[in-house]
Amino acid sequence: AITQLQETACLRVRELTLLNEACLALTSDLDLEQILTTIMLRTSDVIGVETGSLLLVDEASDELVFRISLGGNADGVLARRIPPGKGIAGWVFQQGQPPLVPDVQADPRYFPEVDQFTGFQTRSILCVPLRVRGQHFGVIELVNKVAGEFAAEDLRLLESVAALTATAIEQSRLHEWTTSFILVDPVTRLPNHRLFLDALEREAARSRRYGRTCSLLLLGVDRR
């Protein structure tokens, strides 16, 4: 009984450490790609799986697109797409329910084509949706538990990680939208005066730093 309590306590410490590291990554100066990769690597390590992926939806086609992939043919997997509703990932995205799948071969939702371009032989999957304010925009999946089978504790932890990850993605998108709105004319989608001044200041600073000259050419196109 004491040994079991010690193992449970160690597991809780590892979970809290993972969530703390995820929070630190979210507040770091890393770009979104690095943040997501860091979170996925640590989550895979703590839960103990062979690989993991993060997929985001393409709203134009409703396909899930691989954004982060760990191990195997990672570079060849990125930007690969899963058709709408296909596979366990597609089902989770559409239904918003996170299943524990101990044997994918016995699950009718299994989409074997994914293994062909990931380079992995999938045995078991834990998959949860990414959502903000009730809206789904992707999934996180962990593949092949190394020791034993996926348990309820693994699901609970991955759901917590997914909530933090979804917040990070939403904040990044909001920042990109805000930046675009400030620097680009919303009607013409052309760079505005502020973006022009920022670029001019940046190039002037570059010229001073390297002791070079800088030229500016203005062209009026409004016939005034």
PDB file of N, CA and C in Angstrom, residues 85-146:
ATOM      1  N   GLY A  85     -13.726  13.715 -40.852  1.00  0.00           N
ATOM      2  CA  GLY A  85     -14.367  12.582 -40.197  1.00  0.00           C
ATOM      3  C   GLY A  85     -13.609  11.279 -40.278  1.00  0.00           C
ATOM      4  N   LYS A  86     -12.479  11.249 -40.985  1.00  0.00           N
ATOM      5  CA  LYS A  86     -11.730  10.016 -41.146  1.00  0.00           C
ATOM      6  C   LYS A  86     -10.840   9.745 -39.928  1.00  0.00           C
ATOM      7  N   GLY A  87     -10.734   8.469 -39.587  1.00  0.00           N
ATOM      8  CA  GLY A  87      -9.845   8.065 -38.513  1.00  0.00           C
ATOM      9  C   GLY A  87     -10.362   8.468 -37.138  1.00  0.00           C
ATOM     10  N   ILE A  88      -9.628   8.058 -36.131  1.00  0.00           N
ATOM     11  CA  ILE A  88     -10.002   8.384 -34.760  1.00  0.00           C
ATOM     12  C   ILE A  88      -9.856   9.883 -34.513  1.00  0.00           C
ATOM     13  N   ALA A  89      -8.805  10.494 -35.093  1.00  0.00           N
ATOM     14  CA  ALA A  89      -8.608  11.933 -34.938  1.00  0.00           C
ATOM     15  C   ALA A  89      -9.776  12.708 -35.541  1.00  0.00           C
ATOM     16  N   GLY A  90     -10.209  12.300 -36.741  1.00  0.00           N
ATOM     17  CA  GLY A  90     -11.335  12.969 -37.383  1.00  0.00           C
ATOM     18  C   GLY A  90     -12.622  12.816 -36.595  1.00  0.00           C
ATOM     19  N   TRP A  91     -12.821  11.631 -36.028  1.00  0.00           N
ATOM     20  CA  TRP A  91     -14.013  11.385 -35.212  1.00  0.00           C
ATOM     21  C   TRP A  91     -14.000  12.243 -33.957  1.00  0.00           C
ATOM     22  N   VAL A  92     -12.844  12.316 -33.292  1.00  0.00           N
ATOM     23  CA  VAL A  92     -12.716  13.120 -32.077  1.00  0.00           C
ATOM     24  C   VAL A  92     -12.986  14.591 -32.382  1.00  0.00           C
ATOM     25  N   PHE A  93     -12.458  15.070 -33.516  1.00  0.00           N
ATOM     26  CA  PHE A  93     -12.668  16.462 -33.872  1.00  0.00           C
ATOM     27  C   PHE A  93     -14.153  16.759 -34.092  1.00  0.00           C
ATOM     28  N   GLN A  94     -14.844  15.880 -34.782  1.00  0.00           N
ATOM     29  CA  GLN A  94     -16.248  16.118 -35.080  1.00  0.00           C
ATOM     30  C   GLN A  94     -17.148  15.916 -33.868  1.00  0.00           C
ATOM     31  N   GLN A  95     -16.847  14.905 -33.059  1.00  0.00           N
ATOM     32  CA  GLN A  95     -17.710  14.577 -31.933  1.00  0.00           C
ATOM     33  C   GLN A  95     -17.324  15.307 -30.650  1.00  0.00           C
ATOM     34  N   GLY A  96     -16.065  15.718 -30.549  1.00  0.00           N
ATOM     35  CA  GLY A  96     -15.615  16.388 -29.332  1.00  0.00           C
ATOM     36  C   GLY A  96     -15.467  15.470 -28.149  1.00  0.00           C
ATOM     37  N   GLN A  97     -15.416  14.164 -28.398  1.00  0.00           N
ATOM     38  CA  GLN A  97     -15.285  13.172 -27.324  1.00  0.00           C
ATOM     39  C   GLN A  97     -13.907  12.522 -27.386  1.00  0.00           C
ATOM     40  N   PRO A  98     -13.212  12.428 -26.231  1.00  0.00           N
ATOM     41  CA  PRO A  98     -11.866  11.831 -26.220  1.00  0.00           C
ATOM     42  C   PRO A  98     -11.892  10.350 -25.842  1.00  0.00           C
ATOM     43  N   PRO A  99     -11.773   9.441 -26.800  1.00  0.00           N
ATOM     44  CA  PRO A  99     -11.817   8.013 -26.477  1.00  0.00           C
ATOM     45  C   PRO A  99     -10.445   7.453 -26.095  1.00  0.00           C
ATOM     46  N   LEU A 100     -10.457   6.386 -25.321  1.00  0.00           N
ATOM     47  CA  LEU A 100      -9.267   5.578 -25.079  1.00  0.00           C
ATOM     48  C   LEU A 100      -9.367   4.373 -26.016  1.00  0.00           C
ATOM     49  N   VAL A 101      -8.395   4.229 -26.908  1.00  0.00           N
ATOM     50  CA  VAL A 101      -8.450   3.143 -27.889  1.00  0.00           C
ATOM     51  C   VAL A 101      -7.247   2.232 -27.663  1.00  0.00           C
ATOM     52  N   PRO A 102      -7.415   1.151 -26.888  1.00  0.00           N
ATOM     53  CA  PRO A 102      -6.281   0.275 -26.584  1.00  0.00           C
ATOM     54  C   PRO A 102      -5.824  -0.574 -27.756  1.00  0.00           C
ATOM     55  N   ASP A 103      -6.722  -0.816 -28.725  1.00  0.00           N
ATOM     56  CA  ASP A 103      -6.371  -1.652 -29.882  1.00  0.00           C
ATOM     57  C   ASP A 103      -7.042  -1.064 -31.113  1.00  0.00           C
ATOM     58  N   VAL A 104      -6.271  -0.314 -31.916  1.00  0.00           N
ATOM     59  CA  VAL A 104      -6.867   0.361 -33.063  1.00  0.00           C
ATOM     60  C   VAL A 104      -7.359  -0.626 -34.117  1.00  0.00           C
ATOM     61  N   GLN A 105      -6.724  -1.800 -34.189  1.00  0.00           N
ATOM     62  CA  GLN A 105      -7.114  -2.778 -35.202  1.00  0.00           C
ATOM     63  C   GLN A 105      -8.549  -3.252 -34.986  1.00  0.00           C
ATOM     64  N   ALA A 106      -9.022  -3.175 -33.752  1.00  0.00           N
ATOM     65  CA  ALA A 106     -10.379  -3.616 -33.443  1.00  0.00           C
ATOM     66  C   ALA A 106     -11.371  -2.457 -33.448  1.00  0.00           C
ATOM     67  N   ASP A 107     -10.923  -1.260 -33.807  1.00  0.00           N
ATOM     68  CA  ASP A 107     -11.790  -0.084 -33.787  1.00  0.00           C
ATOM     69  C   ASP A 107     -12.168   0.287 -35.223  1.00  0.00           C
ATOM     70  N   PRO A 108     -13.464   0.363 -35.539  1.00  0.00           N
ATOM     71  CA  PRO A 108     -13.887   0.665 -36.917  1.00  0.00           C
ATOM     72  C   PRO A 108     -13.516   2.075 -37.380  1.00  0.00           C
ATOM     73  N   ARG A 109     -13.148   2.951 -36.447  1.00  0.00           N
ATOM     74  CA  ARG A 109     -12.773   4.321 -36.822  1.00  0.00           C
ATOM     75  C   ARG A 109     -11.319   4.415 -37.277  1.00  0.00           C
ATOM     76  N   TYR A 110     -10.558   3.378 -37.089  1.00  0.00           N
ATOM     77  CA  TYR A 110      -9.136   3.389 -37.432  1.00  0.00           C
ATOM     78  C   TYR A 110      -8.942   3.679 -38.916  1.00  0.00           C
ATOM     79  N   PHE A 111      -7.999   4.569 -39.222  1.00  0.00           N
ATOM     80  CA  PHE A 111      -7.709   4.996 -40.593  1.00  0.00           C
ATOM     81  C   PHE A 111      -6.276   4.592 -40.919  1.00  0.00           C
ATOM     82  N   PRO A 112      -6.044   3.385 -41.465  1.00  0.00           N
ATOM     83  CA  PRO A 112      -4.687   2.845 -41.624  1.00  0.00           C
ATOM     84  C   PRO A 112      -3.800   3.644 -42.561  1.00  0.00           C
ATOM     85  N   GLU A 113      -4.404   4.463 -43.437  1.00  0.00           N
ATOM     86  CA  GLU A 113      -3.594   5.233 -44.377  1.00  0.00           C
ATOM     87  C   GLU A 113      -2.631   6.183 -43.663  1.00  0.00           C
ATOM     88  N   VAL A 114      -2.998   6.609 -42.451  1.00  0.00           N
ATOM     89  CA  VAL A 114      -2.131   7.527 -41.710  1.00  0.00           C
ATOM     90  C   VAL A 114      -0.786   6.873 -41.418  1.00  0.00           C
ATOM     91  N   ASP A 115      -0.790   5.593 -41.083  1.00  0.00           N
ATOM     92  CA  ASP A 115       0.459   4.885 -40.780  1.00  0.00           C
ATOM     93  C   ASP A 115       1.402   4.851 -41.983  1.00  0.00           C
ATOM     94  N   GLN A 116       0.843   4.926 -43.171  1.00  0.00           N
ATOM     95  CA  GLN A 116       1.665   4.838 -44.377  1.00  0.00           C
ATOM     96  C   GLN A 116       2.587   6.042 -44.518  1.00  0.00           C
ATOM     97  N   PHE A 117       2.127   7.239 -44.101  1.00  0.00           N
ATOM     98  CA  PHE A 117       3.010   8.383 -44.227  1.00  0.00           C
ATOM     99  C   PHE A 117       3.630   8.826 -42.914  1.00  0.00           C
ATOM    100  N   THR A 118       3.179   8.280 -41.771  1.00  0.00           N
ATOM    101  CA  THR A 118       3.852   8.599 -40.509  1.00  0.00           C
ATOM    102  C   THR A 118       5.030   7.673 -40.250  1.00  0.00           C
ATOM    103  N   GLY A 119       4.989   6.461 -40.834  1.00  0.00           N
ATOM    104  CA  GLY A 119       6.069   5.510 -40.603  1.00  0.00           C
ATOM    105  C   GLY A 119       5.924   4.734 -39.310  1.00  0.00           C
ATOM    106  N   PHE A 120       4.770   4.870 -38.635  1.00  0.00           N
ATOM    107  CA  PHE A 120       4.527   4.148 -37.390  1.00  0.00           C
ATOM    108  C   PHE A 120       3.461   3.081 -37.589  1.00  0.00           C
ATOM    109  N   GLN A 121       3.597   2.014 -36.828  1.00  0.00           N
ATOM    110  CA  GLN A 121       2.533   1.019 -36.779  1.00  0.00           C
ATOM    111  C   GLN A 121       1.719   1.299 -35.526  1.00  0.00           C
ATOM    112  N   THR A 122       0.555   1.859 -35.702  1.00  0.00           N
ATOM    113  CA  THR A 122      -0.268   2.287 -34.576  1.00  0.00           C
ATOM    114  C   THR A 122      -0.913   1.088 -33.900  1.00  0.00           C
ATOM    115  N   ARG A 123      -0.763   1.031 -32.591  1.00  0.00           N
ATOM    116  CA  ARG A 123      -1.406  -0.016 -31.800  1.00  0.00           C
ATOM    117  C   ARG A 123      -2.498   0.564 -30.911  1.00  0.00           C
ATOM    118  N   SER A 124      -2.184   1.684 -30.259  1.00  0.00           N
ATOM    119  CA  SER A 124      -3.153   2.302 -29.358  1.00  0.00           C
ATOM    120  C   SER A 124      -3.079   3.819 -29.510  1.00  0.00           C
ATOM    121  N   ILE A 125      -4.201   4.497 -29.238  1.00  0.00           N
ATOM    122  CA  ILE A 125      -4.284   5.947 -29.414  1.00  0.00           C
ATOM    123  C   ILE A 125      -5.039   6.572 -28.245  1.00  0.00           C
ATOM    124  N   LEU A 126      -4.534   7.711 -27.823  1.00  0.00           N
ATOM    125  CA  LEU A 126      -5.260   8.595 -26.906  1.00  0.00           C
ATOM    126  C   LEU A 126      -5.379   9.929 -27.620  1.00  0.00           C
ATOM    127  N   CYS A 127      -6.603  10.391 -27.840  1.00  0.00           N
ATOM    128  CA  CYS A 127      -6.823  11.592 -28.644  1.00  0.00           C
ATOM    129  C   CYS A 127      -7.844  12.492 -27.955  1.00  0.00           C
ATOM    130  N   VAL A 128      -7.530  13.797 -27.888  1.00  0.00           N
ATOM    131  CA  VAL A 128      -8.439  14.763 -27.275  1.00  0.00           C
ATOM    132  C   VAL A 128      -8.589  15.973 -28.197  1.00  0.00           C
ATOM    133  N   PRO A 129      -9.739  16.648 -28.151  1.00  0.00           N
ATOM    134  CA  PRO A 129      -9.942  17.816 -29.010  1.00  0.00           C
ATOM    135  C   PRO A 129      -9.271  19.066 -28.450  1.00  0.00           C
ATOM    136  N   LEU A 130      -8.915  19.977 -29.343  1.00  0.00           N
ATOM    137  CA  LEU A 130      -8.476  21.319 -28.973  1.00  0.00           C
ATOM    138  C   LEU A 130      -9.670  22.237 -29.167  1.00  0.00           C
ATOM    139  N   ARG A 131     -10.041  22.952 -28.132  1.00  0.00           N
ATOM    140  CA  ARG A 131     -11.211  23.814 -28.254  1.00  0.00           C
ATOM    141  C   ARG A 131     -11.093  25.032 -27.355  1.00  0.00           C
ATOM    142  N   VAL A 132     -11.692  26.113 -27.807  1.00  0.00           N
ATOM    143  CA  VAL A 132     -11.778  27.350 -27.037  1.00  0.00           C
ATOM    144  C   VAL A 132     -13.210  27.855 -27.136  1.00  0.00           C
ATOM    145  N   ARG A 133     -13.816  28.140 -25.994  1.00  0.00           N
ATOM    146  CA  ARG A 133     -15.203  28.617 -25.936  1.00  0.00           C
ATOM    147  C   ARG A 133     -16.150  27.691 -26.704  1.00  0.00           C
ATOM    148  N   GLY A 134     -15.907  26.396 -26.564  1.00  0.00           N
ATOM    149  CA  GLY A 134     -16.787  25.407 -27.176  1.00  0.00           C
ATOM    150  C   GLY A 134     -16.555  25.142 -28.642  1.00  0.00           C
ATOM    151  N   GLN A 135     -15.626  25.871 -29.271  1.00  0.00           N
ATOM    152  CA  GLN A 135     -15.337  25.682 -30.685  1.00  0.00           C
ATOM    153  C   GLN A 135     -14.114  24.792 -30.869  1.00  0.00           C
ATOM    154  N   HIS A 136     -14.267  23.717 -31.646  1.00  0.00           N
ATOM    155  CA  HIS A 136     -13.153  22.803 -31.910  1.00  0.00           C
ATOM    156  C   HIS A 136     -12.334  23.314 -33.093  1.00  0.00           C
ATOM    157  N   PHE A 137     -11.009  23.263 -32.964  1.00  0.00           N
ATOM    158  CA  PHE A 137     -10.182  23.654 -34.108  1.00  0.00           C
ATOM    159  C   PHE A 137      -8.992  22.726 -34.313  1.00  0.00           C
ATOM    160  N   GLY A 138      -8.968  21.584 -33.625  1.00  0.00           N
ATOM    161  CA  GLY A 138      -7.890  20.627 -33.815  1.00  0.00           C
ATOM    162  C   GLY A 138      -7.938  19.518 -32.788  1.00  0.00           C
ATOM    163  N   VAL A 139      -6.917  18.677 -32.812  1.00  0.00           N
ATOM    164  CA  VAL A 139      -6.810  17.572 -31.848  1.00  0.00           C
ATOM    165  C   VAL A 139      -5.344  17.363 -31.482  1.00  0.00           C
ATOM    166  N   ILE A 140      -5.132  16.743 -30.332  1.00  0.00           N
ATOM    167  CA  ILE A 140      -3.828  16.211 -29.946  1.00  0.00           C
ATOM    168  C   ILE A 140      -3.986  14.713 -29.801  1.00  0.00           C
ATOM    169  N   GLU A 141      -3.077  13.949 -30.389  1.00  0.00           N
ATOM    170  CA  GLU A 141      -3.138  12.500 -30.237  1.00  0.00           C
ATOM    171  C   GLU A 141      -1.778  11.954 -29.815  1.00  0.00           C
ATOM    172  N   LEU A 142      -1.822  10.995 -28.914  1.00  0.00           N
ATOM    173  CA  LEU A 142      -0.635  10.272 -28.485  1.00  0.00           C
ATOM    174  C   LEU A 142      -0.779   8.828 -28.949  1.00  0.00           C
ATOM    175  N   VAL A 143       0.319   8.259 -29.456  1.00  0.00           N
ATOM    176  CA  VAL A 143       0.258   6.948 -30.101  1.00  0.00           C
ATOM    177  C   VAL A 143       1.187   5.962 -29.402  1.00  0.00           C
ATOM    178  N   ASN A 144       0.654   4.778 -29.131  1.00  0.00           N
ATOM    179  CA  ASN A 144       1.406   3.635 -28.610  1.00  0.00           C
ATOM    180  C   ASN A 144       2.003   3.887 -27.222  1.00  0.00           C
ATOM    181  N   LYS A 145       1.210   3.603 -26.212  1.00  0.00           N
ATOM    182  CA  LYS A 145       1.684   3.661 -24.832  1.00  0.00           C
ATOM    183  C   LYS A 145       2.823   2.650 -24.669  1.00  0.00           C
ATOM    184  N   VAL A 146       3.926   3.090 -24.092  1.00  0.00           N
ATOM    185  CA  VAL A 146       5.107   2.230 -23.992  1.00  0.00           C
ATOM    186  C   VAL A 146       4.899   1.121 -22.970  1.00  0.00           C
TER     187      VAL A 146
END
